[in-house]
CSV table of C-alpha atoms in Angstrom, one decimal:
chain,number,residue,atom,x,y,z
A,1122,UNK,CA,-40.8,67.7,-19.6
A,1123,UNK,CA,-36.1,72.0,-18.1
A,1124,UNK,CA,-32.6,71.5,-17.7
A,1125,UNK,CA,-31.9,72.5,-21.2
A,1126,UNK,CA,-34.0,73.7,-24.2
A,1127,UNK,CA,-32.7,71.8,-27.2
A,1128,UNK,CA,-32.9,73.2,-30.7
A,1129,UNK,CA,-34.7,71.0,-33.1
A,1130,UNK,CA,-32.5,69.7,-35.8
A,1131,UNK,CA,-33.1,68.4,-39.3
A,1132,UNK,CA,-33.3,64.7,-40.2
A,1133,UNK,CA,-29.8,63.1,-40.3
A,1134,UNK,CA,-30.4,62.3,-44.0
A,1135,UNK,CA,-31.0,66.0,-44.7
A,1136,UNK,CA,-28.2,67.4,-46.9
A,1137,UNK,CA,-29.1,71.0,-45.9
A,1138,UNK,CA,-31.2,71.5,-49.0
A,1139,UNK,CA,-34.9,72.2,-48.7
A,1140,UNK,CA,-37.4,69.7,-50.3
A,1141,UNK,CA,-38.1,70.5,-53.9
A,1142,UNK,CA,-41.0,72.9,-54.5
A,1143,UNK,CA,-41.4,71.9,-58.2
A,1144,UNK,CA,-44.9,71.3,-59.5
A,1145,UNK,CA,-44.0,67.6,-60.2
A,1146,UNK,CA,-43.1,67.0,-56.6
A,1147,UNK,CA,-46.1,69.0,-55.3
A,1148,UNK,CA,-47.1,69.9,-51.8
A,1149,UNK,CA,-47.0,66.7,-49.8
A,1150,UNK,CA,-48.5,67.5,-46.4
A,1151,UNK,CA,-48.5,65.3,-43.4
A,1152,UNK,CA,-52.1,64.7,-42.9
A,1153,UNK,CA,-52.5,61.8,-45.3
A,1154,UNK,CA,-49.8,59.9,-43.4
A,1155,UNK,CA,-51.3,60.7,-40.1
A,1156,UNK,CA,-54.8,59.7,-41.0
A,1157,UNK,CA,-54.0,56.6,-43.1
A,1158,UNK,CA,-50.9,55.1,-41.7
A,1159,UNK,CA,-48.9,57.8,-39.9
A,1160,UNK,CA,-46.0,57.1,-42.3
A,1161,UNK,CA,-44.3,59.1,-45.1
A,1162,UNK,CA,-47.1,59.2,-47.7
A,1163,UNK,CA,-49.3,61.9,-49.1
A,1164,UNK,CA,-52.9,62.4,-50.2
A,1165,UNK,CA,-52.8,65.9,-51.5
A,1166,UNK,CA,-50.6,67.3,-54.2
A,1167,UNK,CA,-50.1,70.6,-56.1
A,1168,UNK,CA,-51.9,70.6,-59.4
A,1169,UNK,CA,-53.0,74.3,-59.5
A,1170,UNK,CA,-54.9,76.4,-57.1
A,1171,UNK,CA,-53.7,77.6,-53.7
A,1172,UNK,CA,-50.9,75.7,-52.1
A,1173,UNK,CA,-51.8,77.4,-48.8
A,1174,UNK,CA,-55.4,76.4,-49.2
A,1175,UNK,CA,-54.6,72.8,-49.8
A,1176,UNK,CA,-52.4,72.7,-46.7
A,1177,UNK,CA,-55.0,74.3,-44.6
A,1178,UNK,CA,-57.7,72.0,-45.8
A,1179,UNK,CA,-55.5,69.0,-45.1
A,1180,UNK,CA,-55.0,70.1,-41.5
A,1181,UNK,CA,-58.6,70.9,-40.9
A,1182,UNK,CA,-60.2,67.9,-42.5
A,1183,UNK,CA,-57.6,65.2,-41.9
A,1184,UNK,CA,-55.1,65.7,-39.2
A,1185,UNK,CA,-57.1,67.6,-36.6
A,1186,UNK,CA,-59.9,65.0,-36.6
A,1187,UNK,CA,-57.3,62.3,-36.3
A,1188,UNK,CA,-55.7,63.9,-33.3
A,1189,UNK,CA,-59.1,64.5,-31.7
A,1190,UNK,CA,-59.5,60.7,-31.5
A,1191,UNK,CA,-55.9,60.0,-30.4
A,1192,UNK,CA,-54.8,58.7,-27.0
A,1193,UNK,CA,-52.8,61.8,-26.2
A,1194,UNK,CA,-53.6,63.3,-22.8
A,1195,UNK,CA,-56.4,65.8,-22.8
A,1196,UNK,CA,-54.0,68.7,-22.1
A,1197,UNK,CA,-51.6,67.7,-24.9
A,1198,UNK,CA,-54.4,67.0,-27.4
A,1199,UNK,CA,-56.1,70.4,-26.7
A,1200,UNK,CA,-52.8,72.2,-27.0
A,1201,UNK,CA,-51.7,70.5,-30.2
A,1202,UNK,CA,-55.1,71.1,-31.8
A,1203,UNK,CA,-54.9,74.8,-30.8
A,1204,UNK,CA,-51.5,75.1,-32.4
A,1205,UNK,CA,-52.8,73.4,-35.6
A,1206,UNK,CA,-55.8,75.8,-35.7
A,1207,UNK,CA,-53.4,78.7,-35.6
A,1208,UNK,CA,-51.5,77.2,-38.5
A,1209,UNK,CA,-54.7,76.8,-40.5
A,1210,UNK,CA,-55.4,80.5,-40.0
A,1211,UNK,CA,-51.8,81.4,-41.1
A,1212,UNK,CA,-52.2,79.2,-44.2
A,1213,UNK,CA,-55.6,80.5,-45.2
A,1214,UNK,CA,-54.4,84.1,-44.9
A,1215,UNK,CA,-51.2,83.1,-46.7
A,1216,UNK,CA,-49.0,84.4,-43.9
A,1217,UNK,CA,-46.5,81.6,-44.5
A,1218,UNK,CA,-43.9,81.4,-47.2
A,1219,UNK,CA,-43.6,78.6,-49.6
A,1220,UNK,CA,-40.4,77.6,-47.8
A,1221,UNK,CA,-42.1,77.5,-44.5
A,1222,UNK,CA,-44.9,75.3,-45.9
A,1223,UNK,CA,-42.2,73.0,-47.3
A,1224,UNK,CA,-40.4,72.8,-43.9
A,1225,UNK,CA,-43.7,72.2,-42.1
A,1226,UNK,CA,-44.3,69.2,-44.4
A,1227,UNK,CA,-40.8,67.9,-43.9
A,1228,UNK,CA,-40.9,68.3,-40.1
A,1229,UNK,CA,-44.4,66.9,-39.6
A,1230,UNK,CA,-44.9,64.2,-42.2
A,1231,UNK,CA,-45.5,61.0,-40.3
A,1232,UNK,CA,-44.4,62.7,-37.1
A,1233,UNK,CA,-44.2,60.1,-34.2
A,1234,UNK,CA,-45.3,62.9,-31.8
A,1235,UNK,CA,-48.9,62.3,-32.8
A,1236,UNK,CA,-48.6,58.7,-31.5
A,1237,UNK,CA,-47.2,59.7,-28.1
A,1238,UNK,CA,-50.3,58.8,-26.2
A,1239,UNK,CA,-49.6,55.1,-26.8
A,1240,UNK,CA,-46.0,55.5,-25.4
A,1241,UNK,CA,-47.3,57.3,-22.3
A,1242,UNK,CA,-49.8,54.5,-21.7
A,1243,UNK,CA,-47.1,51.9,-22.0
A,1244,UNK,CA,-44.8,53.8,-19.6
A,1245,UNK,CA,-47.6,54.1,-17.0
A,1246,UNK,CA,-48.3,50.4,-17.2
A,1247,UNK,CA,-44.6,49.6,-16.8
A,1248,UNK,CA,-44.5,51.6,-13.6
A,1249,UNK,CA,-47.1,49.3,-12.1
A,1250,UNK,CA,-45.7,46.0,-13.5
A,1251,UNK,CA,-44.7,43.7,-10.6
A,1252,UNK,CA,-42.4,41.7,-12.8
A,1253,UNK,CA,-40.1,44.7,-13.4
A,1254,UNK,CA,-37.4,45.8,-11.0
A,1255,UNK,CA,-37.3,49.4,-9.8
A,1256,UNK,CA,-34.2,50.0,-11.9
A,1257,UNK,CA,-36.0,48.7,-15.0
A,1258,UNK,CA,-38.9,51.0,-14.4
A,1259,UNK,CA,-36.6,54.0,-14.0
A,1260,UNK,CA,-34.8,52.9,-17.2
A,1261,UNK,CA,-38.1,52.8,-19.2
A,1262,UNK,CA,-39.1,56.3,-18.0
A,1263,UNK,CA,-35.6,57.6,-18.9
A,1264,UNK,CA,-35.6,56.0,-22.3
A,1265,UNK,CA,-39.1,57.2,-23.1
A,1266,UNK,CA,-38.0,60.8,-22.3
A,1267,UNK,CA,-34.9,60.3,-24.4
A,1268,UNK,CA,-37.0,59.0,-27.3
A,1269,UNK,CA,-39.1,62.1,-27.1
A,1270,UNK,CA,-35.9,64.1,-27.6
A,1271,UNK,CA,-35.1,61.9,-30.6
A,1272,UNK,CA,-38.5,62.8,-32.0
A,1273,UNK,CA,-37.9,66.5,-31.4
A,1274,UNK,CA,-34.7,66.3,-33.3
A,1275,UNK,CA,-36.5,64.7,-36.2
A,1276,UNK,CA,-34.3,61.6,-36.1
A,1277,UNK,CA,-36.8,58.8,-35.9
A,1278,UNK,CA,-39.1,57.7,-38.6
A,1279,UNK,CA,-42.6,56.4,-38.0
A,1280,UNK,CA,-41.5,52.9,-39.3
A,1281,UNK,CA,-38.8,52.8,-36.6
A,1282,UNK,CA,-41.3,53.8,-33.9
A,1283,UNK,CA,-43.7,51.1,-35.0
A,1284,UNK,CA,-41.0,48.5,-34.9
A,1285,UNK,CA,-40.0,49.6,-31.4
A,1286,UNK,CA,-43.6,49.3,-30.2
A,1287,UNK,CA,-44.4,46.2,-32.2
A,1288,UNK,CA,-44.8,43.8,-29.2
A,1289,UNK,CA,-46.7,46.3,-27.0
A,1290,UNK,CA,-49.2,48.0,-29.4
A,1291,UNK,CA,-51.7,47.2,-32.1
A,1292,UNK,CA,-52.0,49.3,-35.2
A,1293,UNK,CA,-55.4,50.2,-36.6
A,1294,UNK,CA,-55.5,49.4,-40.3
A,1295,UNK,CA,-57.4,52.4,-41.6
A,1296,UNK,CA,-56.2,55.2,-39.3
A,1297,UNK,CA,-52.7,53.9,-38.5
A,1298,UNK,CA,-53.3,54.7,-34.9
A,1299,UNK,CA,-51.2,52.8,-32.3
A,1300,UNK,CA,-53.0,51.5,-29.3
A,1301,UNK,CA,-51.2,50.1,-26.2
A,1302,UNK,CA,-52.0,46.5,-25.2
A,1303,UNK,CA,-54.1,46.2,-22.1
A,1304,UNK,CA,-51.9,43.5,-20.7
A,1305,UNK,CA,-48.1,43.6,-21.2
A,1306,UNK,CA,-45.7,41.1,-19.7
A,1307,UNK,CA,-42.4,42.0,-18.0
A,1308,UNK,CA,-40.6,40.4,-20.9
A,1309,UNK,CA,-42.4,42.6,-23.4
A,1310,UNK,CA,-41.6,45.7,-21.4
A,1311,UNK,CA,-38.0,44.7,-21.4
A,1312,UNK,CA,-38.0,44.2,-25.2
A,1313,UNK,CA,-39.7,47.6,-25.5
A,1314,UNK,CA,-37.0,49.1,-23.4
A,1315,UNK,CA,-34.3,47.5,-25.5
A,1316,UNK,CA,-35.8,48.7,-28.8
A,1317,UNK,CA,-36.5,52.3,-27.9
A,1318,UNK,CA,-33.0,52.5,-26.4
A,1319,UNK,CA,-31.5,51.2,-29.7
A,1320,UNK,CA,-33.5,53.9,-31.7
A,1321,UNK,CA,-31.9,56.7,-29.7
A,1322,UNK,CA,-28.5,55.1,-29.5
A,1323,UNK,CA,-28.4,54.8,-33.3
A,1324,UNK,CA,-28.4,58.6,-33.6
A,1325,UNK,CA,-26.5,59.3,-30.4
A,1326,UNK,CA,-29.3,61.1,-28.6
A,1327,UNK,CA,-28.3,62.8,-25.4
A,1328,UNK,CA,-29.4,61.1,-22.2
A,1329,UNK,CA,-29.9,64.5,-20.5
A,1330,UNK,CA,-33.5,64.8,-19.3
A,1331,UNK,CA,-35.8,66.7,-21.7
A,1332,UNK,CA,-38.5,67.6,-19.3
A,1333,UNK,CA,-41.0,68.7,-22.0
A,1334,UNK,CA,-44.5,67.6,-22.6
A,1335,UNK,CA,-45.5,66.2,-26.1
A,1336,UNK,CA,-47.4,69.5,-26.8
A,1337,UNK,CA,-44.3,71.5,-25.9
A,1338,UNK,CA,-42.2,69.3,-28.2
A,1339,UNK,CA,-44.7,69.8,-30.9
A,1340,UNK,CA,-44.5,73.6,-30.4
A,1341,UNK,CA,-40.7,73.4,-30.7
A,1342,UNK,CA,-41.0,71.4,-34.0
A,1343,UNK,CA,-43.4,74.0,-35.4
A,1344,UNK,CA,-41.2,76.9,-34.3
A,1345,UNK,CA,-38.2,75.2,-36.0
A,1346,UNK,CA,-40.1,74.7,-39.2
A,1347,UNK,CA,-41.2,78.4,-39.3
A,1348,UNK,CA,-37.8,79.8,-38.3
A,1349,UNK,CA,-35.5,81.6,-40.8
A,1350,UNK,CA,-32.5,79.4,-40.3
């Protein structure tokens, strides 16, 4: 999805300090939020044993199976799972530092990128909607691409994404997975456009085309989490 290769940035609420690594806070990895509600919540915590092992187990037993059943395209699904498999190996062999584990948790907890299949489905339906003008169809594609940049920059929470997609998706109670409605009206597409535009406007996301696939964005998020900066 390049005209430029943006650098992933931290959450706007980030003060520059890394999340606490104290035993009381524990190791809150993303998989609980992905499997249960894809929101900031945790199912595993540090109470002794291997922090690396707990993280690897969370990926292997929770997140990867969740993604296998997601609506991401086959190519993106396969690529993201391969990247997670590599992370599992690095965790099990303890090749990652505690700081890297913490940054992975921070960057991936409740990450909207795992729900991107629903957005792609909505975008494709919009392109075939007779009730939308060509300008509106172009605007929806543009804003979906821009929203992906906002996700890359870590500047949209899962709750915000769910609100933006509220009228055009259903949310599974147990998995938290978002599924696009089969029939979406022109008015609902227009509201979807307004809401996702507002999400990116709020954080002043660039309108320059991103031209990256979801799996490429996921790779950039991982690289950012594992970087030394």
